[in-house]
């Protein structure tokens, strides 16, 4: 156990003992006794206590003290304190023995109250200590000495660093002088009441994993020289962390059952129960040296046992909860940078900070799409203590190496914990983080697991390519505009009706031609007449050297054609009688009928009867045919 | 001759912007858009649209910038015009859907368009017009060919002519549907944040319903400063013209 005490305390015990032995031979007690009484306050409240010191110096052993009249006061305690001092001067050394009676008093009423005179009988001689008048006021008054102590600067202020929980609920900046709620309820032992060791906790009941503050104090009404060693209990069943270990003895005045004590903190620990049930904390022990120099003495004190009722955590823990996650925590994640070129890493820090056993909590594991390769994290703790609360920050730092370009989302993380103050389970969450991986400037390529093993599995989280649903603008323009609809263009309707127009035109042409054909019937006859004359001319060429039958046949065709044209209907094939009747119907005179029929008769004879080859006969037939045709034309 | 000269003069009339100026203005808008200056982008492209360069590219960018800016009314207006200017391209359709998704009105009980409008919307008017014209002229041409071919060698012409003329019949009907829709349907987009539709064309008439920016409505008739609108679900009311823009 580490030694606790004043820096001068260690050598002083041995040195003062030797020094006192050397001086003892020449030392002499002062002969004249001294007797007086004092109070520590001249003005008190009726609810205050104050001390009356009755001091006897160098009194003989048989001296008898008669206490003062204290009828106006309530005597809370009466304690003798003995001390011895050595004064070394030119005349040798003197030993001064002092006995002091300390009365703790409380006024019974308000007003001017008198502490009567005390008497000391020395066996024939009586010494008197003067009466003391004090002013008692109703109520409670500020103790000037205590106020002065409170104004004293706290030497530990800022020693443990700044407040990491500034602004968090339940973590204000209260005075840290006595963090467990005022003076402890300490039972003063019946023996060794002037100096004892006490261990106490700030709560009698706690949840598993909840911080309990354990403090070990020395309470003393005598001067304390040093604490040579402290033996703390083993604290089995607890996780413990030191939160206060004073390096020098610094006592504070505490009133226990109305008796003023100096309280010296030896150790303060944050302990975290690991299992439910009634837990007993063994007593602390300490070796303490009291007094100074030759009057010092070393005593051993054993403290008290402490019982703590540890409750199990309630049912209904959320998924992923670990029993060590007790306290009040805040979870955060940050990625640096959030936009990175392929081939460069991203640092992702998962930070868990708050109040609780920071060394025994596990931040949630980072997850990410397979396109982001996550390496094992490094762990860094920064435990802090503020207002007696153990906590701090635990940071897991991951190195994340992108395997492909794109925008990827590191999903939200959750840390379920039990809050002892609200007695409920809470979940600390982080927001998702998007990491944008751009192509490397130097054409970096992925070299990680997925690049080596092939495509991402189908059931793996996908590369998130989210957008706002708006397609990008066009960066090149074609300014040619779409024209009017085809059907509304000027040429469309004419094109549609054009076939009908063509059809109508053709019909019209046909009609015109038909009509034109009807009007030229006369010319048709003329044409036929002209054809008949051409046939007659052809027959004339056959007259000289042609075949007889051919000659007459040609003449006959010329006459028949001529009759077709003149009568307007075909006459070929008609008998002579039918032809004569047709000629009569057409109004052809009889003499001309006879001449025509004679020509036809001659031609028929010439074709089939011999003798027709006579040239004269051929000439006569030609002349008759011409004459008959001219006769009809002339009609 | 004189008419030809006048036509040539009109055709050769110089544009407000030269091609280089138009391209520079377009790129100016694109740069502003990329920097998040949507107002600047709209101003640049609006100049192009106002001076005869309202191609689909320009109108689409205008609609996209308005959508980014949060001006749903103009976003829908310009994107609808872009769709009509160059057909339903993927990006135009996507941004129109995005704009409609952000539109504040939910038309309940939406009924479909009439059959004639649906079949017109399902086909390209130009394609229908050209198909009809080809079938019609081809049928007649083959009929004429048939007339001049000798018997025994003209059966094919008769068959093809009949097929084409029969095919031209439904194409003609479809073309007629397009013409009818074009001549008789007028759509508009709500531009104002809120437009009140009243029971009568009067400022103090009872309000039937409200429509909000970006909603596409059908224009039925006009009376004074009011226009009668119909929603896709058949709701009808009179709205002030100022809050609407016809497509």
mmCIF file of C-alpha atoms in Angstrom, chain A residues 210-410:
data_model
loop_
_atom_site.group_PDB
_atom_site.id
_atom_site.type_symbol
_atom_site.label_atom_id
_atom_site.label_comp_id
_atom_site.label_asym_id
_atom_site.label_seq_id
_atom_site.Cartn_x
_atom_site.Cartn_y
_atom_site.Cartn_z
ATOM 1 C CA UNK A 210 -24.051 1.162 -12.282
ATOM 2 C CA UNK A 211 -21.371 3.268 -10.698
ATOM 3 C CA UNK A 212 -21.150 3.293 -6.914
ATOM 4 C CA UNK A 213 -18.670 5.723 -5.376
ATOM 5 C CA UNK A 214 -16.694 4.228 -2.546
ATOM 6 C CA UNK A 215 -14.777 6.557 -0.228
ATOM 7 C CA UNK A 216 -12.374 5.785 2.591
ATOM 8 C CA UNK A 217 -11.968 8.520 5.172
ATOM 9 C CA UNK A 218 -10.041 9.024 8.360
ATOM 10 C CA UNK A 219 -11.981 10.973 10.956
ATOM 11 C CA UNK A 220 -9.865 12.520 13.597
ATOM 12 C CA UNK A 221 -10.164 14.862 16.545
ATOM 13 C CA UNK A 222 -6.428 14.782 17.146
ATOM 14 C CA UNK A 223 -3.600 16.187 15.129
ATOM 15 C CA UNK A 224 -2.731 13.810 12.361
ATOM 16 C CA UNK A 225 0.851 13.545 11.309
ATOM 17 C CA UNK A 226 0.708 11.008 8.525
ATOM 18 C CA UNK A 227 -1.066 8.015 7.142
ATOM 19 C CA UNK A 228 1.627 5.458 6.656
ATOM 20 C CA UNK A 229 -0.310 2.778 4.826
ATOM 21 C CA UNK A 230 -3.814 2.041 3.711
ATOM 22 C CA UNK A 231 -5.162 -1.388 2.964
ATOM 23 C CA UNK A 232 -8.249 -1.244 0.834
ATOM 24 C CA UNK A 233 -10.757 -4.080 0.541
ATOM 25 C CA UNK A 234 -10.367 -6.510 -2.363
ATOM 26 C CA UNK A 235 -13.619 -5.460 -4.038
ATOM 27 C CA UNK A 236 -14.368 -8.887 -5.461
ATOM 28 C CA UNK A 237 -17.409 -8.799 -7.702
ATOM 29 C CA UNK A 238 -16.727 -5.238 -8.753
ATOM 30 C CA UNK A 239 -14.901 -3.473 -11.540
ATOM 31 C CA UNK A 240 -13.122 -0.571 -9.850
ATOM 32 C CA UNK A 241 -11.473 2.590 -11.087
ATOM 33 C CA UNK A 242 -9.645 5.188 -8.997
ATOM 34 C CA UNK A 243 -11.250 8.568 -9.196
ATOM 35 C CA UNK A 244 -9.513 10.414 -6.307
ATOM 36 C CA UNK A 245 -6.241 9.700 -4.524
ATOM 37 C CA UNK A 246 -5.018 12.757 -2.577
ATOM 38 C CA UNK A 247 -1.265 13.137 -2.494
ATOM 39 C CA UNK A 248 -1.243 15.156 0.752
ATOM 40 C CA UNK A 249 -3.353 15.039 3.838
ATOM 41 C CA UNK A 250 -5.981 17.707 3.658
ATOM 42 C CA UNK A 251 -8.625 17.572 6.275
ATOM 43 C CA UNK A 252 -11.971 19.198 6.302
ATOM 44 C CA UNK A 253 -13.987 19.938 9.360
ATOM 45 C CA UNK A 254 -17.041 17.743 9.695
ATOM 46 C CA UNK A 255 -19.518 17.714 12.517
ATOM 47 C CA UNK A 256 -20.410 14.167 13.478
ATOM 48 C CA UNK A 257 -23.192 13.902 15.994
ATOM 49 C CA UNK A 258 -22.415 17.479 16.967
ATOM 50 C CA UNK A 259 -18.753 16.784 17.439
ATOM 51 C CA UNK A 260 -16.258 18.492 15.150
ATOM 52 C CA UNK A 261 -13.902 16.160 13.346
ATOM 53 C CA UNK A 262 -11.272 16.522 10.748
ATOM 54 C CA UNK A 263 -12.097 14.290 7.820
ATOM 55 C CA UNK A 264 -9.189 13.109 5.633
ATOM 56 C CA UNK A 265 -9.969 11.441 2.345
ATOM 57 C CA UNK A 266 -7.685 8.485 1.752
ATOM 58 C CA UNK A 267 -9.189 7.002 -1.384
ATOM 59 C CA UNK A 268 -12.185 7.356 -3.611
ATOM 60 C CA UNK A 269 -13.087 4.718 -6.163
ATOM 61 C CA UNK A 270 -15.774 4.183 -8.724
ATOM 62 C CA UNK A 271 -16.915 0.608 -8.415
ATOM 63 C CA UNK A 272 -19.223 -1.137 -10.838
ATOM 64 C CA UNK A 273 -21.081 -4.230 -9.578
ATOM 65 C CA UNK A 274 -20.679 -7.174 -11.910
ATOM 66 C CA UNK A 275 -23.389 -9.404 -10.453
ATOM 67 C CA UNK A 276 -26.687 -9.013 -8.669
ATOM 68 C CA UNK A 277 -27.262 -9.756 -5.012
ATOM 69 C CA UNK A 278 -26.102 -8.491 -1.661
ATOM 70 C CA UNK A 279 -22.430 -7.589 -1.934
ATOM 71 C CA UNK A 280 -20.265 -7.014 1.115
ATOM 72 C CA UNK A 281 -17.251 -4.766 0.909
ATOM 73 C CA UNK A 282 -14.624 -5.593 3.524
ATOM 74 C CA UNK A 283 -13.212 -3.053 5.911
ATOM 75 C CA UNK A 284 -10.313 -0.803 4.995
ATOM 76 C CA UNK A 285 -7.338 -0.589 7.305
ATOM 77 C CA UNK A 286 -4.809 2.149 7.867
ATOM 78 C CA UNK A 287 -1.649 2.804 9.867
ATOM 79 C CA UNK A 288 -1.753 6.388 11.125
ATOM 80 C CA UNK A 289 0.725 8.539 12.992
ATOM 81 C CA UNK A 290 -0.697 11.204 15.290
ATOM 82 C CA UNK A 291 1.015 14.107 17.049
ATOM 83 C CA UNK A 292 4.333 15.663 16.154
ATOM 84 C CA UNK A 293 7.932 14.968 16.892
ATOM 85 C CA UNK A 294 8.431 13.152 20.202
ATOM 86 C CA UNK A 295 4.742 13.135 21.002
ATOM 87 C CA UNK A 296 3.790 11.297 17.852
ATOM 88 C CA UNK A 297 2.409 7.794 17.993
ATOM 89 C CA UNK A 298 1.458 5.284 15.409
ATOM 90 C CA UNK A 299 -1.900 3.562 15.579
ATOM 91 C CA UNK A 300 -3.626 0.965 13.423
ATOM 92 C CA UNK A 301 -7.274 1.415 12.599
ATOM 93 C CA UNK A 302 -9.710 -0.979 10.969
ATOM 94 C CA UNK A 303 -12.764 0.494 9.308
ATOM 95 C CA UNK A 304 -16.223 -0.828 8.731
ATOM 96 C CA UNK A 305 -17.748 -3.291 6.310
ATOM 97 C CA UNK A 306 -20.248 -1.991 3.816
ATOM 98 C CA UNK A 307 -23.175 -3.838 2.318
ATOM 99 C CA UNK A 308 -24.518 -3.018 -1.078
ATOM 100 C CA UNK A 309 -27.701 -4.329 -2.612
ATOM 101 C CA UNK A 310 -27.170 -4.926 -6.332
ATOM 102 C CA UNK A 311 -30.290 -5.239 -8.448
ATOM 103 C CA UNK A 312 -30.316 -7.161 -11.725
ATOM 104 C CA UNK A 313 -31.103 -5.199 -14.864
ATOM 105 C CA UNK A 314 -34.794 -5.210 -15.741
ATOM 106 C CA UNK A 315 -36.269 -7.323 -18.510
ATOM 107 C CA UNK A 316 -37.013 -5.974 -21.939
ATOM 108 C CA UNK A 317 -33.492 -5.243 -23.048
ATOM 109 C CA UNK A 318 -33.318 -4.199 -26.711
ATOM 110 C CA UNK A 319 -31.609 -6.334 -29.304
ATOM 111 C CA UNK A 320 -27.845 -6.146 -29.172
ATOM 112 C CA UNK A 321 -27.734 -5.038 -25.547
ATOM 113 C CA UNK A 322 -24.758 -6.136 -23.434
ATOM 114 C CA UNK A 323 -24.938 -6.121 -19.634
ATOM 115 C CA UNK A 324 -21.894 -3.884 -19.489
ATOM 116 C CA UNK A 325 -23.720 -1.133 -21.379
ATOM 117 C CA UNK A 326 -24.884 0.770 -18.308
ATOM 118 C CA UNK A 327 -24.719 4.503 -17.854
ATOM 119 C CA UNK A 328 -25.582 7.370 -20.100
ATOM 120 C CA UNK A 329 -23.956 7.336 -23.500
ATOM 121 C CA UNK A 330 -23.763 9.262 -26.695
ATOM 122 C CA UNK A 331 -22.675 7.630 -29.965
ATOM 123 C CA UNK A 332 -21.226 9.432 -32.948
ATOM 124 C CA UNK A 333 -19.538 8.533 -36.214
ATOM 125 C CA UNK A 334 -17.446 10.691 -38.472
ATOM 126 C CA UNK A 335 -15.634 9.895 -41.689
ATOM 127 C CA UNK A 336 -12.661 11.805 -42.995
ATOM 128 C CA UNK A 337 -12.781 12.603 -45.839
ATOM 129 C CA UNK A 338 -16.277 11.942 -47.092
ATOM 130 C CA UNK A 339 -15.213 12.287 -50.723
ATOM 131 C CA UNK A 340 -12.141 10.363 -51.708
ATOM 132 C CA UNK A 341 -10.392 9.209 -54.823
ATOM 133 C CA UNK A 342 -10.296 5.510 -55.462
ATOM 134 C CA UNK A 343 -7.156 4.088 -53.936
ATOM 135 C CA UNK A 344 -7.117 6.412 -50.931
ATOM 136 C CA UNK A 345 -8.412 5.375 -47.499
ATOM 137 C CA UNK A 346 -11.140 6.896 -45.401
ATOM 138 C CA UNK A 347 -10.800 7.108 -41.633
ATOM 139 C CA UNK A 348 -14.021 6.377 -39.793
ATOM 140 C CA UNK A 349 -14.195 7.020 -36.054
ATOM 141 C CA UNK A 350 -16.902 5.504 -33.915
ATOM 142 C CA UNK A 351 -16.966 7.473 -30.672
ATOM 143 C CA UNK A 352 -18.806 6.446 -27.544
ATOM 144 C CA UNK A 353 -18.746 8.987 -24.763
ATOM 145 C CA UNK A 354 -20.673 9.548 -21.608
ATOM 146 C CA UNK A 355 -20.871 8.396 -18.022
ATOM 147 C CA UNK A 356 -20.322 4.823 -16.986
ATOM 148 C CA UNK A 357 -17.640 2.190 -17.108
ATOM 149 C CA UNK A 358 -15.990 3.442 -20.257
ATOM 150 C CA UNK A 359 -13.333 0.740 -20.035
ATOM 151 C CA UNK A 360 -15.860 -2.037 -20.163
ATOM 152 C CA UNK A 361 -18.206 -0.919 -22.942
ATOM 153 C CA UNK A 362 -17.911 -2.000 -26.543
ATOM 154 C CA UNK A 363 -18.921 0.443 -29.289
ATOM 155 C CA UNK A 364 -20.977 -1.106 -32.073
ATOM 156 C CA UNK A 365 -19.064 -2.635 -34.933
ATOM 157 C CA UNK A 366 -18.860 -0.604 -38.101
ATOM 158 C CA UNK A 367 -20.648 -2.057 -41.108
ATOM 159 C CA UNK A 368 -20.489 -0.930 -44.714
ATOM 160 C CA UNK A 369 -21.290 -2.166 -48.218
ATOM 161 C CA UNK A 370 -18.861 -4.733 -49.628
ATOM 162 C CA UNK A 371 -17.517 -2.022 -51.869
ATOM 163 C CA UNK A 372 -15.875 -0.539 -48.789
ATOM 164 C CA UNK A 373 -13.285 -2.782 -47.183
ATOM 165 C CA UNK A 374 -13.062 -2.271 -43.437
ATOM 166 C CA UNK A 375 -9.845 -3.060 -41.579
ATOM 167 C CA UNK A 376 -9.684 -3.948 -37.895
ATOM 168 C CA UNK A 377 -10.048 -0.893 -35.687
ATOM 169 C CA UNK A 378 -7.707 0.633 -33.172
ATOM 170 C CA UNK A 379 -9.075 1.469 -29.726
ATOM 171 C CA UNK A 380 -8.354 4.598 -27.723
ATOM 172 C CA UNK A 381 -9.789 5.533 -24.330
ATOM 173 C CA UNK A 382 -9.864 8.835 -22.530
ATOM 174 C CA UNK A 383 -11.386 8.221 -19.099
ATOM 175 C CA UNK A 384 -12.374 11.266 -17.135
ATOM 176 C CA UNK A 385 -13.975 11.958 -13.794
ATOM 177 C CA UNK A 386 -16.253 14.846 -13.141
ATOM 178 C CA UNK A 387 -18.346 15.476 -10.075
ATOM 179 C CA UNK A 388 -17.375 12.080 -8.878
ATOM 180 C CA UNK A 389 -18.789 10.420 -11.998
ATOM 181 C CA UNK A 390 -16.495 8.109 -13.920
ATOM 182 C CA UNK A 391 -16.853 8.184 -17.665
ATOM 183 C CA UNK A 392 -15.030 9.426 -20.682
ATOM 184 C CA UNK A 393 -14.621 8.633 -24.302
ATOM 185 C CA UNK A 394 -13.862 5.418 -26.152
ATOM 186 C CA UNK A 395 -12.963 5.743 -29.815
ATOM 187 C CA UNK A 396 -12.735 2.963 -32.378
ATOM 188 C CA UNK A 397 -10.882 4.139 -35.448
ATOM 189 C CA UNK A 398 -11.381 2.163 -38.637
ATOM 190 C CA UNK A 399 -9.452 2.352 -41.858
ATOM 191 C CA UNK A 400 -11.857 1.967 -44.763
ATOM 192 C CA UNK A 401 -10.532 1.316 -48.249
ATOM 193 C CA UNK A 402 -12.993 1.852 -51.144
ATOM 194 C CA UNK A 403 -13.004 -0.893 -53.738
ATOM 195 C CA UNK A 404 -14.877 0.879 -56.495
ATOM 196 C CA UNK A 405 -16.192 4.270 -57.453
ATOM 197 C CA UNK A 406 -19.659 5.395 -56.532
ATOM 198 C CA UNK A 407 -21.556 6.746 -53.583
ATOM 199 C CA UNK A 408 -21.787 4.395 -50.628
ATOM 200 C CA UNK A 409 -23.647 4.639 -47.379
ATOM 201 C CA UNK A 410 -22.286 3.604 -44.028
#
